Short mmCIF file of C-alpha atoms in Angstrom, two decimals:
data_model
loop_
_atom_site.label_atom_id
_atom_site.label_comp_id
_atom_site.label_asym_id
_atom_site.label_seq_id
_atom_site.Cartn_x
_atom_site.Cartn_y
_atom_site.Cartn_z
CA MET A 112 -35.71 -2.44 166.00
CA SER A 113 -37.38 -3.05 169.37
CA LEU A 114 -35.40 -3.09 172.60
CA PHE A 115 -36.27 -6.73 173.33
CA THR A 116 -36.04 -8.35 169.92
CA PRO A 117 -33.68 -11.32 169.79
CA GLU A 118 -32.09 -9.83 166.65
CA ALA A 119 -31.04 -6.63 168.45
CA TRP A 120 -29.54 -8.44 171.42
CA SER A 121 -27.87 -11.02 169.07
CA LYS A 122 -26.19 -8.15 167.16
CA VAL A 123 -24.87 -6.67 170.40
CA TRP A 124 -23.52 -10.02 171.52
CA THR A 125 -21.84 -10.65 168.16
CA TYR A 126 -19.99 -7.35 168.43
CA ARG A 127 -19.37 -7.50 172.14
CA THR A 128 -15.65 -6.93 171.59
CA THR A 129 -16.53 -3.45 170.50
CA PHE A 130 -17.96 -2.65 173.92
CA LEU A 131 -15.06 -4.39 175.74
CA LEU A 132 -12.58 -2.32 173.74
CA GLY A 133 -14.50 0.86 174.63
CA LEU A 134 -14.54 -0.19 178.27
CA GLU A 135 -10.78 -0.84 178.17
CA THR A 136 -10.12 2.60 176.74
CA THR A 137 -12.42 4.25 179.26
CA VAL A 138 -10.70 2.56 182.21
CA LEU A 139 -7.23 3.45 180.82
CA THR A 140 -8.23 7.08 180.29
CA ALA A 141 -9.84 7.22 183.77
CA LEU A 142 -6.83 5.77 185.55
CA SER A 143 -4.42 8.04 183.81
CA GLY A 144 -6.63 11.09 184.42
CA ILE A 145 -7.05 10.12 188.08
CA LEU A 146 -3.23 10.01 188.52
CA LEU A 147 -2.79 13.42 186.94
CA ALA A 148 -5.71 14.86 188.91
CA LEU A 149 -4.21 13.60 192.23
CA VAL A 150 -0.76 15.15 191.43
CA LEU A 151 -2.35 18.46 190.51
CA GLY A 152 -4.77 18.30 193.40
CA ILE A 153 -1.96 17.79 195.97
CA LEU A 154 0.29 20.41 194.33
CA PHE A 155 -2.36 23.18 194.16
CA GLY A 156 -3.95 22.12 197.43
CA LEU A 157 -0.58 22.70 199.12
CA MET A 158 -0.05 25.98 197.24
CA ALA A 159 -3.56 27.14 198.33
CA THR A 160 -2.76 26.61 202.04
CA GLY A 161 0.87 27.84 201.96
CA LYS A 162 2.23 31.12 203.27
CA SER A 163 3.09 32.63 199.85
CA LYS A 164 0.46 35.01 198.54
CA LEU A 165 1.71 34.45 194.98
CA LEU A 166 1.30 30.74 195.17
CA ARG A 167 -2.14 31.06 196.78
CA GLY A 168 -3.16 33.45 194.05
CA ILE A 169 -1.97 31.03 191.29
CA ALA A 170 -3.84 28.16 192.91
CA ARG A 171 -6.99 30.28 193.17
CA VAL A 172 -6.85 31.34 189.53
CA TYR A 173 -6.39 27.75 188.41
CA VAL A 174 -9.26 26.43 190.50
CA GLU A 175 -11.67 29.22 189.62
CA PHE A 176 -10.93 29.19 185.82
CA ILE A 177 -11.03 25.44 185.45
CA GLN A 178 -14.08 24.89 187.56
CA ASN A 179 -16.05 27.63 185.83
CA THR A 180 -15.48 26.46 182.24
CA PRO A 181 -16.98 23.28 180.79
CA VAL A 182 -14.77 20.19 180.52
CA VAL A 183 -16.00 19.68 176.94
CA LEU A 184 -14.74 23.13 176.02
CA GLN A 185 -11.34 22.34 177.60
CA ILE A 186 -11.11 19.08 175.69
CA CYS A 187 -12.00 20.76 172.39
CA PHE A 188 -9.55 23.62 172.98
CA LEU A 189 -6.68 21.35 173.87
CA TYR A 190 -7.26 18.92 171.01
CA TYR A 191 -8.38 21.23 168.12
CA ALA A 192 -6.15 24.22 169.05
CA LEU A 193 -3.05 21.98 169.01
CA ALA A 194 -4.21 20.14 165.92
CA PHE A 195 -4.75 23.27 163.85
CA SER A 196 -1.37 24.64 165.03
CA GLY A 197 0.36 21.56 163.75
CA HIS A 198 1.11 20.10 167.18
CA SER A 199 -1.55 17.48 167.58
CA ILE A 200 -1.11 15.20 170.65
CA GLY A 201 -3.70 12.61 169.77
CA ILE A 202 -7.20 11.97 171.05
CA LEU A 203 -6.37 9.84 174.04
CA PRO A 204 -3.62 12.10 175.50
CA ALA A 205 -5.81 15.12 174.94
CA GLY A 206 -8.66 13.46 176.87
CA ILE A 207 -6.34 12.34 179.68
CA ILE A 208 -4.77 15.80 180.11
CA SER A 209 -8.12 17.62 179.90
CA LEU A 210 -9.85 15.33 182.43
CA GLY A 211 -6.81 15.35 184.72
CA VAL A 212 -6.56 19.14 184.70
CA TYR A 213 -10.32 19.59 185.10
CA HIS A 214 -10.67 17.24 188.02
CA GLY A 215 -7.35 18.37 189.41
CA ALA A 216 -9.04 21.68 190.23
CA TYR A 217 -11.70 19.91 192.26
CA MET A 218 -9.10 17.66 193.94
CA ALA A 219 -7.19 20.79 194.88
CA GLU A 220 -10.23 22.07 196.71
CA VAL A 221 -10.71 18.78 198.46
CA PHE A 222 -7.11 18.79 199.64
CA ARG A 223 -7.35 22.48 200.66
CA ALA A 224 -10.50 21.78 202.68
CA GLY A 225 -8.95 18.77 204.36
CA ILE A 226 -5.76 20.64 205.29
CA GLU A 227 -7.65 23.65 206.60
CA ALA A 228 -9.88 21.41 208.76
CA ILE A 229 -6.94 20.37 210.82
CA PRO A 230 -6.70 22.51 214.01
CA LYS A 231 -4.06 25.25 213.89
CA GLY A 232 -2.53 23.84 217.07
CA GLN A 233 -1.17 20.91 214.97
CA PHE A 234 0.70 23.36 212.73
CA GLU A 235 2.07 25.22 215.74
CA ALA A 236 3.14 21.99 217.43
CA ALA A 237 4.93 20.86 214.27
CA GLN A 238 6.72 24.16 213.95
CA ALA A 239 7.74 23.96 217.54
CA GLN A 240 9.37 20.60 216.78
CA GLY A 241 11.37 22.18 213.96
CA PHE A 242 9.47 20.80 210.99
CA HIS A 243 9.49 22.94 207.87
CA TYR A 244 6.32 23.31 205.78
CA MET A 245 6.66 20.14 203.61
CA GLU A 246 7.63 18.01 206.60
CA GLN A 247 4.55 19.36 208.47
CA MET A 248 2.37 18.30 205.57
CA ILE A 249 3.92 14.89 204.96
CA TYR A 250 4.29 13.72 208.54
CA ILE A 251 1.65 15.62 210.54
CA ILE A 252 -1.11 17.32 208.55
CA LEU A 253 -1.89 15.13 205.52
CA PRO A 254 -2.08 11.85 207.54
CA GLN A 255 -4.69 13.49 209.78
CA SER A 256 -6.67 14.95 206.89
CA VAL A 257 -7.04 11.56 205.07
CA LYS A 258 -10.34 10.79 206.77
CA ILE A 259 -11.72 14.15 205.60
CA ILE A 260 -10.32 13.91 202.06
CA LEU A 261 -11.14 10.38 201.08
CA PRO A 262 -14.95 10.45 200.65
CA PRO A 263 -15.11 13.57 198.41
CA MET A 264 -11.95 12.37 196.56
CA VAL A 265 -13.64 9.10 195.66
CA ASN A 266 -16.67 11.07 194.45
CA GLN A 267 -14.38 13.03 192.16
CA VAL A 268 -12.98 9.73 190.84
CA VAL A 269 -16.51 8.62 189.95
CA ASN A 270 -17.21 11.90 188.23
CA LEU A 271 -13.97 11.60 186.23
CA VAL A 272 -14.96 8.09 185.06
CA LYS A 273 -18.32 9.37 183.84
CA ASN A 274 -16.71 12.40 182.19
CA THR A 275 -14.64 10.13 179.95
CA SER A 276 -17.82 10.14 177.86
CA CYS A 277 -16.83 13.68 176.80
CA LEU A 278 -14.09 12.17 174.54
CA TYR A 279 -16.98 11.48 172.14
CA ILE A 280 -16.85 15.08 171.06
CA ILE A 281 -13.37 14.62 169.58
CA GLY A 282 -13.93 11.16 168.18
CA GLY A 283 -12.40 9.10 170.94
CA SER A 284 -12.50 5.29 171.19
CA ASP A 285 -14.00 5.32 174.65
CA LEU A 286 -17.16 3.39 175.61
CA ILE A 287 -19.66 6.07 174.65
CA SER A 288 -17.93 6.80 171.29
CA LEU A 289 -17.74 3.20 170.28
CA THR A 290 -21.37 2.64 171.38
CA TYR A 291 -22.44 5.52 169.13
CA SER A 292 -20.38 4.20 166.24
CA PHE A 293 -21.96 0.82 166.74
CA VAL A 294 -25.59 1.98 166.64
CA THR A 295 -24.94 4.21 163.60
CA GLY A 296 -22.75 1.73 161.62
CA ALA A 297 -23.80 0.43 158.32
CA ASN A 298 -23.56 -3.19 159.42
CA THR A 299 -24.33 -2.79 163.15
CA GLY A 300 -26.82 0.01 163.26
CA GLY A 301 -30.29 -0.21 164.67
CA ALA A 302 -29.82 -1.92 168.00
CA TYR A 303 -30.05 1.36 169.89
CA GLY A 304 -31.79 0.10 173.01
CA PRO A 305 -29.52 -2.90 173.78
CA ALA A 306 -26.41 -1.06 172.85
CA TYR A 307 -26.96 1.95 175.06
CA LEU A 308 -28.30 -0.31 177.87
CA VAL A 309 -25.15 -2.44 177.80
CA CYS A 310 -23.04 0.75 177.75
CA GLY A 311 -24.91 2.05 180.81
CA VAL A 312 -24.48 -1.27 182.63
CA LEU A 313 -20.75 -1.17 182.05
CA PHE A 314 -20.49 2.33 183.45
CA PHE A 315 -22.61 1.30 186.41
CA ILE A 316 -20.33 -1.69 187.14
CA ILE A 317 -17.41 0.73 187.43
CA CYS A 318 -19.05 3.66 189.18
CA PHE A 319 -21.45 1.98 191.65
CA PRO A 320 -18.79 0.19 193.73
CA LEU A 321 -16.80 3.41 193.97
CA SER A 322 -19.87 5.41 195.06
CA ARG A 323 -20.64 2.82 197.71
CA LEU A 324 -17.07 2.88 198.86
CA ALA A 325 -17.25 6.67 199.38
CA SER A 326 -20.59 6.31 201.22
CA THR A 327 -19.22 3.50 203.45
CA TRP A 328 -16.09 5.53 204.31
CA GLU A 329 -18.23 8.55 205.24
CA GLN A 330 -20.53 6.51 207.41
CA ARG A 331 -17.65 4.87 209.25
CA LEU A 332 -16.00 8.17 209.87
CA LYS A 333 -19.25 9.57 211.31
CA LEU A 334 -19.67 6.46 213.43
CA ARG A 335 -16.13 6.84 214.72
CA ASP A 336 -16.79 10.44 215.64
CA ARG A 337 -19.98 9.49 217.52
CA ARG A 338 -18.05 6.81 219.40
CA THR A 339 -15.47 9.21 220.70
CA VAL A 340 -15.66 9.24 224.43
CA ILE A 341 -14.09 11.15 227.37
CA CYS A 342 -11.42 9.12 229.18
CA PRO A 343 -12.36 9.11 232.88
CA GLY A 344 -9.95 10.99 235.16
CA SER A 345 -7.95 12.55 232.31
CA GLY A 346 -10.51 14.71 230.54
CA ARG A 347 -9.02 13.60 227.27
CA LYS A 348 -11.06 12.50 224.28
CA VAL A 349 -10.20 9.01 223.23
CA ALA A 350 -11.57 7.26 220.13
CA ASP A 351 -13.26 3.98 221.08
CA LEU A 352 -11.83 1.83 218.21
#
């Protein structure tokens, strides 16, 4: 069946709810995974920049192990290992946890880099004011690191959305999985071109605005840095907002 035959496109339109259901599951999985990744990213990012060698070591092991093993392997391990042990948690929870843990490792590095980019004088000033570590982070350091963290964090969100396609390996009901089921179904099979093209367009609709957002943020931050001027008479740098 050719890509441009009316029959192929008509079949995709007739079963459009299949693609919308897959899109809904993909968005739900992505949002839940993003929330988990942010929590883990902040937690391990703080551990990686703390004073405790033990906590820094735990954070390093987590980041290195997760980043250097494929996300597909992690999904399969979590789902099938628990299933064969009699403690199955379901396809969707397994996908959310796996994606959250995987991208949490990258988020942790984003937060670590953002925190470490803040001048040490800021930490010393906060300590001099009597702030303990968590207060330093909440009130002084993290607010300043937001402009460093946001662009790469959004890029990780985009990657997480695309990685929801890995749920296909465990038979999920995400967009990729339902698209494959559609093109191989007894009653719906054959419209490969239109089906995969529609699937790609739906992913593009989600990911492209996020990618542009990250790029826009980065350009604005660079422009703000270039517009920083020296205040006459004081010698201080003042951002020309």
